GROMACS .gro file of C-alpha atoms in nm:
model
  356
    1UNK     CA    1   8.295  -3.237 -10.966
    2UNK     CA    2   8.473  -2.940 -11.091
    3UNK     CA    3   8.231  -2.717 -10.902
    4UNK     CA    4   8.057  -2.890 -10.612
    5UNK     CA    5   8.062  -2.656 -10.295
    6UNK     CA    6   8.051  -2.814  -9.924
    7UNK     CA    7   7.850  -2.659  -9.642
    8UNK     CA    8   8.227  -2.562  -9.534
    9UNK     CA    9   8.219  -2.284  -9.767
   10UNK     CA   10   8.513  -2.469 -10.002
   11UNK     CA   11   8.514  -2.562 -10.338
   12UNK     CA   12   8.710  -2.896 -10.444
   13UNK     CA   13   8.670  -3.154 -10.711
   14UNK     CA   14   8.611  -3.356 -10.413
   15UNK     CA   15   8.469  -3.227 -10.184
   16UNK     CA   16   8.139  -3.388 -10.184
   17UNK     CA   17   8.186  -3.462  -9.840
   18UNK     CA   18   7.856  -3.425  -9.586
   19UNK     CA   19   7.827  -3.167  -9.306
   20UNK     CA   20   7.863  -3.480  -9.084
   21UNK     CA   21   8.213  -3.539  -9.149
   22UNK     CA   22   8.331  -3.199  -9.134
   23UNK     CA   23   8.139  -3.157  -8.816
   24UNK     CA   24   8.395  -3.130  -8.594
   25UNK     CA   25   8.560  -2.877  -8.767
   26UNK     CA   26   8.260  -2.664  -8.787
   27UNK     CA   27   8.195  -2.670  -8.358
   28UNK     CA   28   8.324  -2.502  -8.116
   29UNK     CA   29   8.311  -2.550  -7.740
   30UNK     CA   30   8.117  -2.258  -7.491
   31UNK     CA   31   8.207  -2.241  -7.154
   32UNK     CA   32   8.052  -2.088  -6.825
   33UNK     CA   33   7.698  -1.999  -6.968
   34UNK     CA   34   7.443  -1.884  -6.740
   35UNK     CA   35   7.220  -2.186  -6.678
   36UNK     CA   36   6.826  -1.973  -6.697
   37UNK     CA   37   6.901  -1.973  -7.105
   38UNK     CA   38   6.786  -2.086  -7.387
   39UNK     CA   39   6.972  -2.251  -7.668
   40UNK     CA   40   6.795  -1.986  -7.900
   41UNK     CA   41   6.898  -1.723  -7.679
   42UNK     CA   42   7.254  -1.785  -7.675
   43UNK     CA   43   7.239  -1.800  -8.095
   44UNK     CA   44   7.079  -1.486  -8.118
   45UNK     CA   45   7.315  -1.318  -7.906
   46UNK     CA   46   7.662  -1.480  -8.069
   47UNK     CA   47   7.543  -1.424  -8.406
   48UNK     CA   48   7.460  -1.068  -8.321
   49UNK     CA   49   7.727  -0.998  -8.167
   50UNK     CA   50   7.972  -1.176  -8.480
   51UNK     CA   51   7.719  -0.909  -8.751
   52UNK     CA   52   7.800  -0.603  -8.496
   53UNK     CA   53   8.186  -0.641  -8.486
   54UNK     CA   54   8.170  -0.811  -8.903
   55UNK     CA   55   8.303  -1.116  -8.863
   56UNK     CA   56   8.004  -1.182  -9.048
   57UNK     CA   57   7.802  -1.010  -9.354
   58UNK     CA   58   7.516  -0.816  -9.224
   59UNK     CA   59   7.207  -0.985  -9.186
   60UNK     CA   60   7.353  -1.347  -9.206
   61UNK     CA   61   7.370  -1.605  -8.908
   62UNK     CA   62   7.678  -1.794  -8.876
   63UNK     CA   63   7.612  -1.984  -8.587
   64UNK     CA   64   7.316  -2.245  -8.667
   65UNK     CA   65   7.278  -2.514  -8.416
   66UNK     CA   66   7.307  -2.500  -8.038
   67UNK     CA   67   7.325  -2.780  -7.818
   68UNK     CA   68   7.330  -2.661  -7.428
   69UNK     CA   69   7.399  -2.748  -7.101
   70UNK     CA   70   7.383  -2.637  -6.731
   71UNK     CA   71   7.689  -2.468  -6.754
   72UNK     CA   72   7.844  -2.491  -7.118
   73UNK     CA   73   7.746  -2.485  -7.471
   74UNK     CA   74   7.848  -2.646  -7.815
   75UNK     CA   75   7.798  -2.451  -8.089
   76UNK     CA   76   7.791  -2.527  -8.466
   77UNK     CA   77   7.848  -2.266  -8.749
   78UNK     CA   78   7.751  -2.332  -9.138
   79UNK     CA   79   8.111  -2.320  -9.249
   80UNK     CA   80   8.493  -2.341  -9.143
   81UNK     CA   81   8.564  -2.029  -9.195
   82UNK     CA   82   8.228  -1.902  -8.951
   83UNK     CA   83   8.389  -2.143  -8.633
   84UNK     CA   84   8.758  -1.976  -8.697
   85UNK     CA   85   8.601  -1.602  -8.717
   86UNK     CA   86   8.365  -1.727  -8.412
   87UNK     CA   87   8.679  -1.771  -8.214
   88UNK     CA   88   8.727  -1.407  -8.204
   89UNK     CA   89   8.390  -1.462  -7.980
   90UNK     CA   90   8.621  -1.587  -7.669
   91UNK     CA   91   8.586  -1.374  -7.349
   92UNK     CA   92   8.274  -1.162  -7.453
   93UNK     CA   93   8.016  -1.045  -7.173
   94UNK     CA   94   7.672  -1.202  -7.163
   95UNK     CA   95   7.492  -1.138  -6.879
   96UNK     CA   96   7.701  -1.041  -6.673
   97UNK     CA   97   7.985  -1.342  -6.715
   98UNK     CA   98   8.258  -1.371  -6.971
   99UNK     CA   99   8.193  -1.700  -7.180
  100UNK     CA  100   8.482  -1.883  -7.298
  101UNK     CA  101   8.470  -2.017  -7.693
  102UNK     CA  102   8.726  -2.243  -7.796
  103UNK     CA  103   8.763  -2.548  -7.961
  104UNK     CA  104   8.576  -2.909  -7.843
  105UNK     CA  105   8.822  -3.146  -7.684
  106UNK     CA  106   8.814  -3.413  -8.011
  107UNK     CA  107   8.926  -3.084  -8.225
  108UNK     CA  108   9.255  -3.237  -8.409
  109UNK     CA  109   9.268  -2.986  -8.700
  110UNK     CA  110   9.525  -2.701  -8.748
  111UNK     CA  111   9.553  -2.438  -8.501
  112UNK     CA  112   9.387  -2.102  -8.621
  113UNK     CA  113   9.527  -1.775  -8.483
  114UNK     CA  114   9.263  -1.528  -8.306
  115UNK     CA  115   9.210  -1.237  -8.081
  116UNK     CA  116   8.960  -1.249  -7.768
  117UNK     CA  117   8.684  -1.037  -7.797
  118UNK     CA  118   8.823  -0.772  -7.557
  119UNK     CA  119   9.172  -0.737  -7.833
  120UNK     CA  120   8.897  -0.700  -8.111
  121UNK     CA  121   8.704  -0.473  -7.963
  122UNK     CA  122   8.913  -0.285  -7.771
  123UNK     CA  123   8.740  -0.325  -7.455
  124UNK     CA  124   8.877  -0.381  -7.099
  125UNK     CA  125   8.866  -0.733  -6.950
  126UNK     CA  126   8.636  -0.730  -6.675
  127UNK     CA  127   8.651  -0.952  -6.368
  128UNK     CA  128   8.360  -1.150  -6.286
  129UNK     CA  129   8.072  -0.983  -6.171
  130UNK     CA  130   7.956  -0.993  -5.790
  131UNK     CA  131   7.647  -1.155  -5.687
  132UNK     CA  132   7.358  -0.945  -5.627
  133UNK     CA  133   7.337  -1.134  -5.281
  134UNK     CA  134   7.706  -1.016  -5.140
  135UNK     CA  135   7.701  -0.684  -5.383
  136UNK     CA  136   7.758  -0.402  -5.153
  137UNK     CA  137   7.555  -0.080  -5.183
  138UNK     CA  138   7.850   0.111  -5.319
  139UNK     CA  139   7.921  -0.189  -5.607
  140UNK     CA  140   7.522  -0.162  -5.675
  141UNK     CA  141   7.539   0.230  -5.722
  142UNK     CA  142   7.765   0.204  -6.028
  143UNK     CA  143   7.515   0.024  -6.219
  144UNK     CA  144   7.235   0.248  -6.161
  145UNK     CA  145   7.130   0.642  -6.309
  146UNK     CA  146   6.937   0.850  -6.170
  147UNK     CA  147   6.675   0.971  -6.494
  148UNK     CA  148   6.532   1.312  -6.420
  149UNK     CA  149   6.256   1.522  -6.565
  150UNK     CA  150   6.011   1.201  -6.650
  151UNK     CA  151   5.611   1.211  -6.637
  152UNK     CA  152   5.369   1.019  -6.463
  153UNK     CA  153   5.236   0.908  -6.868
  154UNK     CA  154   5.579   0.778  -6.890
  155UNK     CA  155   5.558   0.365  -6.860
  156UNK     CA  156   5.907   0.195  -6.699
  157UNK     CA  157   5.880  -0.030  -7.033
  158UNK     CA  158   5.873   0.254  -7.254
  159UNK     CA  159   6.136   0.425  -7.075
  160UNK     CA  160   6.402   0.109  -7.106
  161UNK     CA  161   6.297   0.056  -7.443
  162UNK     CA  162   6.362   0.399  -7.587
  163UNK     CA  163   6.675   0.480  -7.328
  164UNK     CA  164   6.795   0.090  -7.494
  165UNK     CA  165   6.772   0.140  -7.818
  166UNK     CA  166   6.920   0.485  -7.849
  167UNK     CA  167   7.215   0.341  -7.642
  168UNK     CA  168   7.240   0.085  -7.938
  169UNK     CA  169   7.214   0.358  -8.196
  170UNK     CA  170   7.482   0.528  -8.153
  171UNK     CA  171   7.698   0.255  -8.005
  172UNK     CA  172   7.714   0.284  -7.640
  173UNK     CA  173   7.654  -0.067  -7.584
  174UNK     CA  174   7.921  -0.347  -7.509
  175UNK     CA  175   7.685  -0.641  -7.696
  176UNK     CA  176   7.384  -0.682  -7.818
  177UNK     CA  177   7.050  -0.646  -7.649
  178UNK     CA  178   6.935  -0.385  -7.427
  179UNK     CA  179   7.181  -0.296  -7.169
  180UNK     CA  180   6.906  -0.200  -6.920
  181UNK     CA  181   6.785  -0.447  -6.700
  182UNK     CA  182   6.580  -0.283  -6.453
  183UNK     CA  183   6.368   0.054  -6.386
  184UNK     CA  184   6.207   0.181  -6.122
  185UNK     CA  185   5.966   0.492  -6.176
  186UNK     CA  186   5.835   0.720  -5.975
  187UNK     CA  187   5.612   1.055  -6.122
  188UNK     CA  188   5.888   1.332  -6.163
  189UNK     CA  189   6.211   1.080  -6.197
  190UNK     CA  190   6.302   0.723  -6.232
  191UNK     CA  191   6.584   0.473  -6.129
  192UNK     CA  192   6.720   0.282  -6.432
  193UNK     CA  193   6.987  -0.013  -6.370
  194UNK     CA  194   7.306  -0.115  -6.621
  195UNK     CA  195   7.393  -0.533  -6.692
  196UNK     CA  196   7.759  -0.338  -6.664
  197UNK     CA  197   7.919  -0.038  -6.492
  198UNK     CA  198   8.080   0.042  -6.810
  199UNK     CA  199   7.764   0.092  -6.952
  200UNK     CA  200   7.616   0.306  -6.670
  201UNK     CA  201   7.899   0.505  -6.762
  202UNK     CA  202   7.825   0.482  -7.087
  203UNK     CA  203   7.462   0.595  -7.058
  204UNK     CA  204   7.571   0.953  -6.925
  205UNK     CA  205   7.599   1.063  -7.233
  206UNK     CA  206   7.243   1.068  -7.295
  207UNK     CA  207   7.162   1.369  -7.077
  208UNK     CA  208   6.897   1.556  -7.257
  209UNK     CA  209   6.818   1.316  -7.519
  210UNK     CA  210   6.445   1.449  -7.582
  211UNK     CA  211   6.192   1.222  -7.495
  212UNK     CA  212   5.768   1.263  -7.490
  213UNK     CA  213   5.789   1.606  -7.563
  214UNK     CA  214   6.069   1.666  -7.274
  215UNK     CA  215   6.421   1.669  -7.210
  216UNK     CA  216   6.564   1.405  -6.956
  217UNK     CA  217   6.863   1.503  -6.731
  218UNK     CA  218   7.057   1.149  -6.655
  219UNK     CA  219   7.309   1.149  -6.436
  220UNK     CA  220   7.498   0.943  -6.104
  221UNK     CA  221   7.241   0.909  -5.812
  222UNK     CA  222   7.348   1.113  -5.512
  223UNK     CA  223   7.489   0.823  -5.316
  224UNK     CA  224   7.738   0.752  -5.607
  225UNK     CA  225   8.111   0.837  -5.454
  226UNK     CA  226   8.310   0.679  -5.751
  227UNK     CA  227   8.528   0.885  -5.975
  228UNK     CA  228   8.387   1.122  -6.230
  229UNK     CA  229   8.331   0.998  -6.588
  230UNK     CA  230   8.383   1.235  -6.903
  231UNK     CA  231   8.066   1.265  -7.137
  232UNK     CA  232   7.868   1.452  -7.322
  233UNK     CA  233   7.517   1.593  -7.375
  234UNK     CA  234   7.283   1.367  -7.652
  235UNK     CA  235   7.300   1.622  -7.869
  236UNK     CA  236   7.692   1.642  -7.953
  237UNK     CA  237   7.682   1.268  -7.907
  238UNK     CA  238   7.442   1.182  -8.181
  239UNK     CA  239   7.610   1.510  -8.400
  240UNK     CA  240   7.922   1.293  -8.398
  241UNK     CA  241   7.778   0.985  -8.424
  242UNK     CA  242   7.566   1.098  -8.750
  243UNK     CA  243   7.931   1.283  -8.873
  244UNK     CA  244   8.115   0.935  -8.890
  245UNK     CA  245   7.791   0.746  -9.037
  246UNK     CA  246   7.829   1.060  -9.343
  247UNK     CA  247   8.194   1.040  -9.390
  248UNK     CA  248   8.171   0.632  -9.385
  249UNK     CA  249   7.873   0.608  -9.606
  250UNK     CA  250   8.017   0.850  -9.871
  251UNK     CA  251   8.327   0.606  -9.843
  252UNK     CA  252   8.136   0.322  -9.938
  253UNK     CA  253   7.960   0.499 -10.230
  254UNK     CA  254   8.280   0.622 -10.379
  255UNK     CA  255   8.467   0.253 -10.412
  256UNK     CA  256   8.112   0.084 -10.438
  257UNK     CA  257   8.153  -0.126 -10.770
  258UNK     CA  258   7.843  -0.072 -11.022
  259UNK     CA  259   7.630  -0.366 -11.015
  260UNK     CA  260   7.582  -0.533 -11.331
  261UNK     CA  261   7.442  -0.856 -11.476
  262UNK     CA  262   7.757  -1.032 -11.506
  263UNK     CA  263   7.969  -1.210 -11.276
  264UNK     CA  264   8.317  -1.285 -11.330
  265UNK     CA  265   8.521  -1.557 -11.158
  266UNK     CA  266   8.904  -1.534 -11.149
  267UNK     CA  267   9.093  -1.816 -10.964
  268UNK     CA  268   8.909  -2.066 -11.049
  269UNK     CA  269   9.067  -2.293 -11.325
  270UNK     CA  270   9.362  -2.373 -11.482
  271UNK     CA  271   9.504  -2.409 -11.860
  272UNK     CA  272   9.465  -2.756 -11.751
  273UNK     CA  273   9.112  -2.793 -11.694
  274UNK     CA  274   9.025  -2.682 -12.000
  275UNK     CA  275   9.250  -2.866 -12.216
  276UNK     CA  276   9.020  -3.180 -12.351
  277UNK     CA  277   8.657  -3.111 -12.430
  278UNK     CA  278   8.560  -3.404 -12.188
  279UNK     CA  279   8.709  -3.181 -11.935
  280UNK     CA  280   8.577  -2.856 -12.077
  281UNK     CA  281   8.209  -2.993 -12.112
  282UNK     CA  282   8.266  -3.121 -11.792
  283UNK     CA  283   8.358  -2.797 -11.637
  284UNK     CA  284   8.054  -2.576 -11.801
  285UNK     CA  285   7.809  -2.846 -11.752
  286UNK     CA  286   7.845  -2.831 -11.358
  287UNK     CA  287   7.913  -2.442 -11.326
  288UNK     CA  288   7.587  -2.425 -11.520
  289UNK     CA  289   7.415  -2.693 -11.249
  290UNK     CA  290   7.573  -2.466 -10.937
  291UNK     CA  291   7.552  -2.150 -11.052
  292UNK     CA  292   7.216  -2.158 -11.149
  293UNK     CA  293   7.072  -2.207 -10.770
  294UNK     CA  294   7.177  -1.811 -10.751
  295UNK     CA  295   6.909  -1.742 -11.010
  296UNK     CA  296   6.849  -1.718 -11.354
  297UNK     CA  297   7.176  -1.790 -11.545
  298UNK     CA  298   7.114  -1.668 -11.962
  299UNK     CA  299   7.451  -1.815 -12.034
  300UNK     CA  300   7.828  -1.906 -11.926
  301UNK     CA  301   8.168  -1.809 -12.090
  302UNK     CA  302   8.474  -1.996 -12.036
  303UNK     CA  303   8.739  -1.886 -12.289
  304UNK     CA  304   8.992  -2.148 -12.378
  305UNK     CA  305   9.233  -1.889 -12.493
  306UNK     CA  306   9.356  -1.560 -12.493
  307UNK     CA  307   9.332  -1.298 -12.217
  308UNK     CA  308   9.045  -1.428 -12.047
  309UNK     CA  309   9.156  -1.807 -12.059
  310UNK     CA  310   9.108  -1.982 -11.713
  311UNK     CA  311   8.772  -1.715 -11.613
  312UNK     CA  312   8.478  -1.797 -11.582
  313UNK     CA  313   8.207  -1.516 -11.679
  314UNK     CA  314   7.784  -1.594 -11.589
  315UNK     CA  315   7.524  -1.366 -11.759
  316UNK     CA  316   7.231  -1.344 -11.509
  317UNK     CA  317   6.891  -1.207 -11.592
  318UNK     CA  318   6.917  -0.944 -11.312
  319UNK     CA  319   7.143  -0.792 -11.099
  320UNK     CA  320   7.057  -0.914 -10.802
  321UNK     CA  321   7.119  -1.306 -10.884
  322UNK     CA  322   7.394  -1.160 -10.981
  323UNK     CA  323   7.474  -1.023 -10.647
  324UNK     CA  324   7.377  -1.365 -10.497
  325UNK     CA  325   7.626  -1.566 -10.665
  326UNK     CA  326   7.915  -1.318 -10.610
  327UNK     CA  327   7.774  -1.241 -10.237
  328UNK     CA  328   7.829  -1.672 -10.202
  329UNK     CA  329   8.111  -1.765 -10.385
  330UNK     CA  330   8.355  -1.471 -10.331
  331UNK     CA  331   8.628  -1.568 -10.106
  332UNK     CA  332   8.554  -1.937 -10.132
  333UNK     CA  333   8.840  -2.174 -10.186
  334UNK     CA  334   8.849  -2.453 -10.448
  335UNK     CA  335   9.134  -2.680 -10.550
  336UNK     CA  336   9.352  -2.493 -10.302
  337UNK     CA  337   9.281  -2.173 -10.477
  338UNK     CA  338   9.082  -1.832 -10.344
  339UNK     CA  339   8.782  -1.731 -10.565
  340UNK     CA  340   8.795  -1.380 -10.690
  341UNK     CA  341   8.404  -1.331 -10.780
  342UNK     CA  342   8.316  -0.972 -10.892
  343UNK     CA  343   8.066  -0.770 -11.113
  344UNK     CA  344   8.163  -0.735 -11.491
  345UNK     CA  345   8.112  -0.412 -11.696
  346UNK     CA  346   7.807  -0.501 -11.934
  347UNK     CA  347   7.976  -0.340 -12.255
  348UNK     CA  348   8.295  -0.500 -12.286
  349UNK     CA  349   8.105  -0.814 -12.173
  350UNK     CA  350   7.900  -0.762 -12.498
  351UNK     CA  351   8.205  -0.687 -12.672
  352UNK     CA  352   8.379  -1.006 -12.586
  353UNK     CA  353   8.641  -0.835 -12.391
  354UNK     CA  354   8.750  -1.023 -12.147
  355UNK     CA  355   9.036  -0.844 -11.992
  356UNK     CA  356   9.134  -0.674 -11.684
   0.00000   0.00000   0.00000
């Protein structure tokens, strides 16, 4: 059909194909795992990380199946285009290892250019971590901070929780999840203990971040004897932090396009599919049958001639089905072809103006 869509995220007038056959292309091998994981685990944490770094659209999960093992992983993603961004995924730090993601051994597709998650992110590559059973004391002391200023009323749970998610907030972590791992209190100060140096490092800058009605001084134990790290107090980190999120939200507001009720799709046909009225009937008939899953679609234009010959333009009965058609078909393939789906100004709409 002119407009079936695979699970693969590509449109073809044949590709009717199941997710089973295109299986392969969708997987992707995980090595070196930790083996006290779950399957579930080790989804949350890829497609978290993918959303973080957007190889992904926010509040999506790419990555939908897991089957594991003691020490590896397959993975499969709901399209193509998911397992080639998901590459990108090769080398990042979970707990305390660096997993390898590449392809599975019966792969025999083309090969897709990537970066490992260190290039992407800019991070360093670590070496593998020591065990905690030969870690010396020195190794040890650059994972842990010494959290000053706490109160008896303050729980060790609490105190990871909040130190965590602030550490998240303004982006001081390396992945997703806490980065704390351990705390130990005692009534006037505490012990806290980093999955990474890096992030001990990190977590400096949240000296004097206010917490319970008081102001916590963080800094190295007294037995640390490793170089000094440059940071700052919380309140010039968040100040910066809340600077960038300004500047980048006004960004988005200014070349945000105004949402409207109509949809229009560029790249989609050619003179030639809309030369007979078999084919033409044929075309609006099953645009109308997928493009109506989005929501509730009024009506369809396809002009046969003039400036907005080979578009395709859908009238939905709100803007966000709208939004949900152009939000699944934008950047989707079909015959070969990229799909250019975006909003459509209302008036010339009404107007029958169909260019630009």
């Amino acid at each position: 059909g002119y407009f079936a869509m695979s699970s693969a995220a590509t449109l073809s007038p044949n590709s009717n194909l199941s997710k089973a056959a295109d299986k392969v292309n969708r997987e992707l091998f995980v090595g070196n795992t930790p083996s006290d994981i779950s399957e579930a685990v080790l989804v949350n944490f890829l497609n978290g990380a993918m959303e973080r770094v957007r190889l992904c659209e926010t509040g999506r999960k790419p990555i939908i199946k897991c089957r594991l093992s003691a020490k590896y992983a397959f993975i499969e993603c709901e399209t193509v285009e998911d397992t080639n961004r998901a590459l990108n995924l090769n080398g990042i730090c979970f707990r305390g290892v660096s997993l390898r993601v590449s392809r599975p051994s019966k792969y025999a597709g083309l090969k897709t250019s990537y970066k490992t998650w260190q290039e992407l992110t800019g991070q360093h590559l670590r070496s593998p971590p020591i065990p905690e059973s030969v870690m010396s004391d020195n190794n040890k002391v650059n994972l842990e901070l010494f959290i000053g200023n706490t109160t008896p009323e303050m729980t060790e749970a609490g105190l990871v929780n909040f130190l965590g998610k602030a550490m998240e907030q303004v982006e001081l972590t390396e992945g997703p999840g806490n980065p704390i791992v351990s705390c130990q209190m005692n009534d006037k100060f505490a012990f806290v203990k980093f999955r990474s140096a890096s992030e001990a490092s990190a977590a400096l800058n949240l000296n004097n971040i206010p917490f319970m009605g008081l102001h916590l001084r963080v800094n190295r134990p007294s037995k640390y004897a490793g170089p000094a790290v440059a940071c700052e107090n919380w309140e010039e980190v968040l100040s910066k932090y809340m600077a960038r999120k300004l500047t980048s939200a006004s960004k988005v507001e200014v070349n945000k396009p105004k949402r409207t009720r109509i949809v229009q799709l560029k790249n989609m046909l050619t003179m030639d599919d809309l030369e007979s009225d078999e084919d033409y009937r044929e075309v609006m008939d099953e645009t109308r049958e997928e493009c109506s899953e989005f929501g509730d679609l009024k009506k369809i234009v396809i002009p046969r001639r003039g400036v907005g010959a080979t578009k395709i333009f859908l009238e939905y009965e709100t803007t966000e089905d709208a939004a949900k058609a152009i939000n699944a078909l934008e950047g989707r393939t079909f015959d070969g072809r990229t799909i250019d789906a975006a909003y459509m100004d209302e008036e010339k709409y009404f107007n029958c103006d169909y260019s630009g």
